[in-house]
Short mmCIF file of C-alpha atoms and ligand atoms in Angstrom, two decimals:
data_model
loop_
_atom_site.label_atom_id
_atom_site.label_comp_id
_atom_site.label_asym_id
_atom_site.label_seq_id
_atom_site.Cartn_x
_atom_site.Cartn_y
_atom_site.Cartn_z
CA MET A 449 -6.45 -2.70 -10.74
CA ARG A 450 -6.00 -6.18 -12.11
CA ILE A 451 -6.92 -8.91 -9.69
CA ILE A 452 -7.33 -12.67 -10.06
CA PHE A 453 -9.12 -15.15 -7.83
CA LEU A 454 -7.64 -18.62 -7.48
CA GLY A 455 -9.36 -21.55 -5.81
CA LEU A 456 -10.75 -25.02 -6.35
CA ALA A 457 -14.30 -25.64 -7.58
CA GLY A 458 -16.74 -24.34 -4.97
CA ALA A 459 -14.20 -22.24 -3.05
CA GLY A 460 -16.32 -19.12 -3.53
CA LYS A 461 -14.41 -17.42 -6.38
CA GLY A 462 -17.58 -16.38 -8.20
CA THR A 463 -19.30 -15.19 -5.02
CA GLN A 464 -16.37 -13.02 -3.95
CA ALA A 465 -14.99 -11.88 -7.31
CA LYS A 466 -18.30 -10.36 -8.36
CA VAL A 467 -18.65 -8.35 -5.15
CA ALA A 468 -15.02 -7.24 -5.25
CA ALA A 469 -15.38 -6.02 -8.86
CA GLU A 470 -18.54 -4.06 -7.97
CA HIS A 471 -16.88 -2.44 -4.96
CA MET A 472 -13.83 -1.44 -6.94
CA GLY A 473 -15.80 -0.30 -9.99
CA VAL A 474 -13.97 -2.58 -12.43
CA ALA A 475 -15.11 -5.33 -14.82
CA PHE A 476 -16.02 -8.78 -13.49
CA VAL A 477 -14.79 -11.46 -15.89
CA SER A 478 -15.58 -15.14 -15.27
CA SER A 479 -14.23 -17.75 -17.69
CA GLY A 480 -16.87 -20.29 -16.58
CA ASP A 481 -19.72 -17.78 -17.06
CA LEU A 482 -18.38 -16.85 -20.52
CA PHE A 483 -18.26 -20.51 -21.59
CA ARG A 484 -21.81 -21.06 -20.27
CA PHE A 485 -22.96 -17.95 -22.17
CA HIS A 486 -21.44 -19.33 -25.39
CA GLN A 487 -23.17 -22.67 -24.76
CA ALA A 488 -26.54 -21.01 -24.22
CA GLU A 489 -26.05 -19.07 -27.47
CA GLY A 490 -24.95 -22.22 -29.31
CA THR A 491 -21.75 -20.64 -30.67
CA PRO A 492 -18.91 -22.85 -32.01
CA LEU A 493 -16.87 -22.01 -28.90
CA GLY A 494 -19.81 -23.02 -26.69
CA LEU A 495 -20.15 -26.34 -28.51
CA LEU A 496 -16.44 -27.02 -28.18
CA ALA A 497 -16.37 -26.15 -24.45
CA LYS A 498 -19.50 -28.19 -23.63
CA GLY A 499 -17.89 -31.63 -23.71
CA TYR A 500 -14.93 -30.60 -21.57
CA MET A 501 -17.15 -28.88 -19.02
CA GLU A 502 -19.57 -31.79 -18.77
CA ARG A 503 -16.66 -34.11 -18.04
CA GLY A 504 -15.14 -31.68 -15.50
CA GLU A 505 -12.04 -31.16 -17.59
CA LEU A 506 -10.30 -27.97 -18.63
CA VAL A 507 -11.14 -26.40 -21.97
CA PRO A 508 -7.93 -26.24 -24.10
CA ASP A 509 -5.62 -23.33 -23.32
CA ASP A 510 -5.59 -21.77 -26.79
CA VAL A 511 -9.33 -21.09 -27.05
CA THR A 512 -9.59 -20.13 -23.37
CA ILE A 513 -6.73 -17.63 -23.59
CA LYS A 514 -8.16 -16.10 -26.78
CA MET A 515 -11.62 -15.70 -25.22
CA ILE A 516 -10.28 -14.00 -22.06
CA LEU A 517 -7.78 -11.71 -23.76
CA GLU A 518 -10.52 -10.50 -26.09
CA ARG A 519 -12.82 -9.88 -23.14
CA ILE A 520 -10.30 -7.92 -21.07
CA GLY A 521 -9.44 -5.86 -24.14
CA GLN A 522 -12.97 -4.42 -24.15
CA GLU A 523 -13.68 -0.86 -23.07
CA ASP A 524 -15.20 -1.62 -19.65
CA ALA A 525 -12.08 -3.56 -18.61
CA LYS A 526 -9.66 -0.75 -19.49
CA LYS A 527 -9.68 0.65 -15.95
CA GLY A 528 -9.23 -2.79 -14.46
CA PHE A 529 -10.85 -6.17 -13.91
CA VAL A 530 -11.37 -8.99 -11.47
CA LEU A 531 -10.87 -12.41 -13.03
CA ASP A 532 -12.75 -15.45 -11.73
CA GLY A 533 -11.44 -18.82 -12.94
CA PHE A 534 -8.65 -17.56 -15.18
CA PRO A 535 -5.75 -18.27 -15.32
CA ARG A 536 -6.10 -21.93 -14.43
CA THR A 537 -2.87 -23.26 -15.92
CA LEU A 538 0.70 -21.93 -16.00
CA ARG A 539 0.38 -21.45 -19.73
CA GLN A 540 -2.67 -19.25 -19.22
CA ALA A 541 -0.82 -17.28 -16.51
CA GLY A 542 2.13 -16.71 -18.86
CA ALA A 543 -0.18 -15.55 -21.66
CA LEU A 544 -1.91 -13.12 -19.31
CA ASP A 545 1.41 -11.69 -18.13
CA ARG A 546 2.56 -11.16 -21.70
CA ALA A 547 -0.71 -9.50 -22.69
CA LEU A 548 -0.69 -7.03 -19.78
CA LYS A 549 1.72 -4.14 -19.84
CA GLU A 550 3.31 -2.74 -16.66
CA GLY A 551 4.26 -5.96 -14.93
CA GLY A 552 1.19 -8.19 -15.14
CA ILE A 553 -1.56 -8.50 -12.53
CA ASP A 554 -1.54 -6.60 -9.24
CA ALA A 555 -2.68 -9.36 -6.91
CA ALA A 556 -3.76 -13.01 -6.80
CA LEU A 557 -6.17 -13.98 -4.05
CA TYR A 558 -6.18 -17.69 -3.25
CA VAL A 559 -9.41 -18.74 -1.53
CA LYS A 560 -8.63 -21.85 0.52
CA VAL A 561 -11.34 -24.35 1.50
CA ARG A 562 -11.09 -28.03 2.53
CA GLU A 563 -12.31 -30.53 -0.09
CA GLU A 564 -15.10 -32.05 2.07
CA GLU A 565 -16.56 -28.56 2.37
CA LEU A 566 -16.25 -27.95 -1.42
CA VAL A 567 -18.23 -31.11 -2.19
CA ARG A 568 -20.90 -30.14 0.33
CA ARG A 569 -21.20 -26.62 -1.11
CA LEU A 570 -21.49 -27.74 -4.72
CA SER A 571 -24.20 -30.28 -3.95
CA ASP A 572 -26.18 -27.43 -2.33
CA ARG A 573 -25.60 -24.85 -5.07
CA VAL A 574 -28.06 -23.41 -7.54
CA SER A 575 -27.00 -20.83 -10.15
CA CYS A 576 -28.89 -18.20 -12.11
CA ARG A 577 -29.25 -19.10 -15.77
CA ARG A 578 -29.31 -15.42 -16.77
CA CYS A 579 -26.61 -13.70 -14.65
CA GLY A 580 -24.64 -16.69 -13.36
CA THR A 581 -24.83 -15.74 -9.68
CA PRO A 582 -24.43 -18.78 -7.39
CA TYR A 583 -26.67 -19.33 -4.34
CA GLN A 584 -26.99 -21.78 -1.47
CA LYS A 585 -30.16 -23.71 -2.26
CA GLU A 586 -30.91 -24.43 1.37
CA LEU A 587 -30.96 -20.71 2.22
CA LEU A 588 -33.21 -19.80 -0.72
CA ASP A 589 -35.60 -22.67 0.07
CA ALA A 590 -35.83 -21.54 3.70
CA GLN A 591 -36.78 -18.04 2.49
CA GLY A 592 -39.21 -19.40 -0.13
CA VAL A 593 -37.19 -17.78 -2.95
CA ARG A 594 -37.74 -19.38 -6.41
CA LYS A 595 -36.08 -16.89 -8.81
CA CYS A 596 -32.68 -15.19 -8.82
CA PRO A 597 -32.86 -12.47 -6.11
CA SER A 598 -30.49 -10.36 -8.20
CA CYS A 599 -32.10 -10.42 -11.70
CA GLY A 600 -35.23 -12.60 -11.48
CA GLY A 601 -33.70 -15.25 -13.77
CA GLU A 602 -34.38 -18.99 -13.55
CA LEU A 603 -32.37 -20.97 -10.98
CA TYR A 604 -30.88 -24.30 -12.01
CA GLN A 605 -28.31 -26.86 -10.93
CA ARG A 606 -25.19 -26.80 -13.12
CA PRO A 607 -24.71 -30.18 -14.87
CA ASP A 608 -21.10 -30.21 -13.65
CA ASP A 609 -22.30 -30.12 -10.03
CA GLN A 610 -23.21 -33.84 -10.19
CA PRO A 611 -21.05 -35.67 -7.58
CA GLU A 612 -18.95 -37.67 -10.08
CA VAL A 613 -18.18 -34.56 -12.17
CA VAL A 614 -17.32 -32.60 -9.00
CA ARG A 615 -14.79 -35.31 -8.10
CA ARG A 616 -13.22 -35.08 -11.55
CA ARG A 617 -13.08 -31.25 -11.45
CA LEU A 618 -11.24 -31.36 -8.13
CA GLN A 619 -8.84 -34.00 -9.41
CA VAL A 620 -8.09 -31.94 -12.55
CA GLN A 621 -7.85 -28.58 -10.78
CA ARG A 622 -5.78 -29.62 -7.72
CA PRO A 623 -2.31 -29.79 -9.37
CA GLU A 624 -2.95 -26.74 -11.58
CA ILE A 625 -3.95 -24.57 -8.61
CA ALA A 626 -0.89 -25.72 -6.69
CA SER A 627 1.36 -24.62 -9.58
CA LEU A 628 -0.37 -21.25 -9.89
CA VAL A 629 -0.13 -20.62 -6.15
CA GLY A 630 3.63 -21.22 -6.42
CA TYR A 631 3.89 -19.02 -9.51
CA TYR A 632 2.23 -15.97 -7.93
CA ALA A 633 3.86 -16.52 -4.50
CA SER A 634 7.28 -16.38 -6.17
CA GLN A 635 6.32 -12.99 -7.65
CA GLY A 636 5.21 -11.71 -4.21
CA LYS A 637 1.63 -11.27 -5.47
CA LEU A 638 -0.21 -14.01 -3.59
CA THR A 639 -2.55 -13.51 -0.63
CA GLU A 640 -4.21 -16.50 0.99
CA ILE A 641 -7.81 -15.99 2.04
CA GLU A 642 -9.41 -18.25 4.66
CA GLY A 643 -12.47 -19.39 2.68
CA GLU A 644 -14.37 -21.20 5.43
CA GLN A 645 -15.78 -18.39 7.48
CA GLY A 646 -19.09 -17.54 5.83
CA VAL A 647 -19.55 -15.24 2.84
CA GLU A 648 -19.36 -11.98 4.86
CA GLY A 649 -16.19 -12.96 6.72
CA VAL A 650 -14.46 -13.95 3.48
CA ALA A 651 -15.57 -10.67 1.86
CA ARG A 652 -14.02 -8.69 4.72
CA GLU A 653 -10.73 -10.51 4.31
CA VAL A 654 -10.83 -9.89 0.54
CA SER A 655 -11.53 -6.19 1.16
CA ARG A 656 -8.56 -5.92 3.49
CA ALA A 657 -6.31 -7.61 0.94
CA LEU A 658 -7.48 -5.22 -1.81
CA SER A 659 -7.59 -2.03 0.27
CA LYS A 660 -4.24 -0.80 -1.04
CA TYR A 661 -5.60 -0.84 -4.61
CA ALA A 662 -8.85 1.02 -3.90
CA SER A 663 -9.63 4.65 -3.14
CA PRO A 664 -10.22 5.21 0.62
CA ALA A 665 -13.95 5.89 0.12
CA LYS A 666 -14.47 2.67 -1.81
CA THR A 667 -12.46 0.60 0.65
CA LYS A 668 -14.49 1.90 3.56
CA ARG A 669 -17.71 1.00 1.80
CA ALA A 670 -16.38 -2.45 0.87
CA ILE A 671 -15.49 -3.25 4.50
CA SER A 672 -18.59 -1.83 6.20
P1 AP5 B 1681 -16.12 -22.49 -13.34
O1 AP5 B 1681 -17.48 -22.05 -13.62
O2 AP5 B 1681 -15.07 -21.48 -13.07
O3 AP5 B 1681 -16.18 -23.59 -12.18
P2 AP5 B 1681 -15.16 -23.94 -10.99
O4 AP5 B 1681 -13.80 -23.39 -11.05
O5 AP5 B 1681 -15.21 -25.41 -10.88
O6 AP5 B 1681 -15.66 -23.13 -9.81
P3 AP5 B 1681 -17.14 -22.96 -9.35
O7 AP5 B 1681 -17.83 -21.93 -10.16
O8 AP5 B 1681 -17.79 -24.30 -9.25
O9 AP5 B 1681 -16.90 -22.48 -7.85
P4 AP5 B 1681 -16.65 -21.02 -7.27
O10 AP5 B 1681 -15.28 -21.00 -6.68
O11 AP5 B 1681 -17.00 -19.95 -8.24
O12 AP5 B 1681 -17.67 -21.03 -6.06
P5 AP5 B 1681 -19.08 -20.25 -5.86
O13 AP5 B 1681 -18.81 -18.81 -5.61
O14 AP5 B 1681 -20.05 -20.63 -6.89
O15 AP5 B 1681 -15.60 -23.40 -14.55
C1 AP5 B 1681 -16.44 -24.39 -15.07
C2 AP5 B 1681 -15.73 -25.17 -16.16
O16 AP5 B 1681 -15.39 -24.28 -17.24
C3 AP5 B 1681 -14.40 -25.81 -15.78
O17 AP5 B 1681 -14.59 -27.08 -15.15
C4 AP5 B 1681 -13.71 -25.91 -17.13
O18 AP5 B 1681 -14.25 -26.99 -17.89
C5 AP5 B 1681 -14.14 -24.61 -17.80
N1 AP5 B 1681 -13.19 -23.53 -17.53
C6 AP5 B 1681 -13.44 -22.40 -16.83
N2 AP5 B 1681 -12.34 -21.63 -16.77
C7 AP5 B 1681 -11.37 -22.29 -17.43
C8 AP5 B 1681 -10.00 -22.02 -17.71
N3 AP5 B 1681 -9.41 -20.90 -17.28
N4 AP5 B 1681 -9.30 -22.93 -18.44
C9 AP5 B 1681 -9.88 -24.05 -18.91
N5 AP5 B 1681 -11.16 -24.38 -18.68
C10 AP5 B 1681 -11.91 -23.51 -17.93
O19 AP5 B 1681 -19.52 -20.93 -4.46
C11 AP5 B 1681 -19.90 -22.28 -4.42
C12 AP5 B 1681 -21.12 -22.47 -3.51
O20 AP5 B 1681 -20.74 -22.18 -2.16
C13 AP5 B 1681 -22.30 -21.53 -3.82
O21 AP5 B 1681 -23.49 -22.20 -3.57
C14 AP5 B 1681 -22.09 -20.37 -2.84
O22 AP5 B 1681 -23.32 -19.75 -2.52
C15 AP5 B 1681 -21.49 -21.09 -1.64
N6 AP5 B 1681 -20.53 -20.28 -0.89
C16 AP5 B 1681 -19.64 -19.38 -1.41
N7 AP5 B 1681 -18.89 -18.87 -0.41
C17 AP5 B 1681 -19.31 -19.46 0.75
C18 AP5 B 1681 -18.90 -19.35 2.12
N8 AP5 B 1681 -17.92 -18.52 2.49
N9 AP5 B 1681 -19.54 -20.12 3.04
C19 AP5 B 1681 -20.51 -20.96 2.66
N10 AP5 B 1681 -20.96 -21.12 1.38
C20 AP5 B 1681 -20.35 -20.37 0.43
MG1 MG B 1682 -17.74 -19.91 -10.19
ZN1 ZN B 1683 -29.61 -13.68 -11.93
#
C-alpha cells in the first residue's frame, strides 16, 4: 500500500493523507512536516531548508529525495505509507519509482481545489507546532479551542502562510503539479479528488478511491 497525495498548497493533502494513513494502518510521511521538524531541531538539513521554505520555493531535489527515501526505509513504513507533499517534481517521482520494487506506487490521488479557495484556506489556517496537524482557525475560535485538539501542542501560523509567500508557492508548484499529474495519469495510477466539498466529503471520496487497497473491515470503517 503505497499512496501519494498530489495537490497545490492548501488543497488538503495533510488533512486527508494523515486520516488515510491511520485508516489503512500504514505510515504517514509528510515532506513539509519533516523539514519543519529538522528546522525546530536546528539540524543542518533544517537550516538549509529554511530559506527555501520561507521564500515559498522548493528545497533542492537531492536533499529532499535523500530525506524521504531514508524515512520510507524505516521499519514502520515497510507495510506501506501515505506520502504528503512528495514527490513534487518529476525527478523526485523518478527517484521514488527506482527506489520502490514491484512497479512503484499503487495510486496517486490528486486533490483539486480552485486557487481563490486555496488562498482563503491558507490565510485561515493554524498548525500544531508539535504534531503538524492543520486546523481552520475560524472553527477553533468559534469553539474556544486554544491548543491542538489532537496532542495539546501550541497552535501557530506557518511563516509561509503570509499572502506574498502563498502566491509564490502557488506559482512554483503549479507547473510541477501539472507535470506530475500527467506522469501518473500516463501510468494509469491517477485519481482526481474533488477537493472543495468539506473535509468529510473529501475523505469519503478518498476512501472510495483507496477501497481496493484496504481490507474490507478497514474500508468500511474508513467510509462510515
Ligand atoms: P508543505 O508543508 O507540503 O506545504 P504545501 O504543499 O504548500 O501544502 P500545505 O501544507 O500548505 O497544504 P495542504 O495541502 O497540506 O493543506 P492542509 O491539509 O493543511 O511544504 C512546505 C514547503 O516545504 C514547500 O513550500 C517547500 O519549500 C518544502 N517542501 C516540501 N516538500 C517538498 C518537496 N517534495 N520538494 C521540495 N521542497 C519541498 O489544508 C489547508 C487548510 O485548509 C487547513 O486549514 C485545513 O484545515 C483546511 N482544509 C482542508 N481540507 C478542507 C476542506 N475540504 N474544506 C475546507 N477547508 C479545508
Ligand atoms: Mg500540508
Ligand atoms: Zn498537535
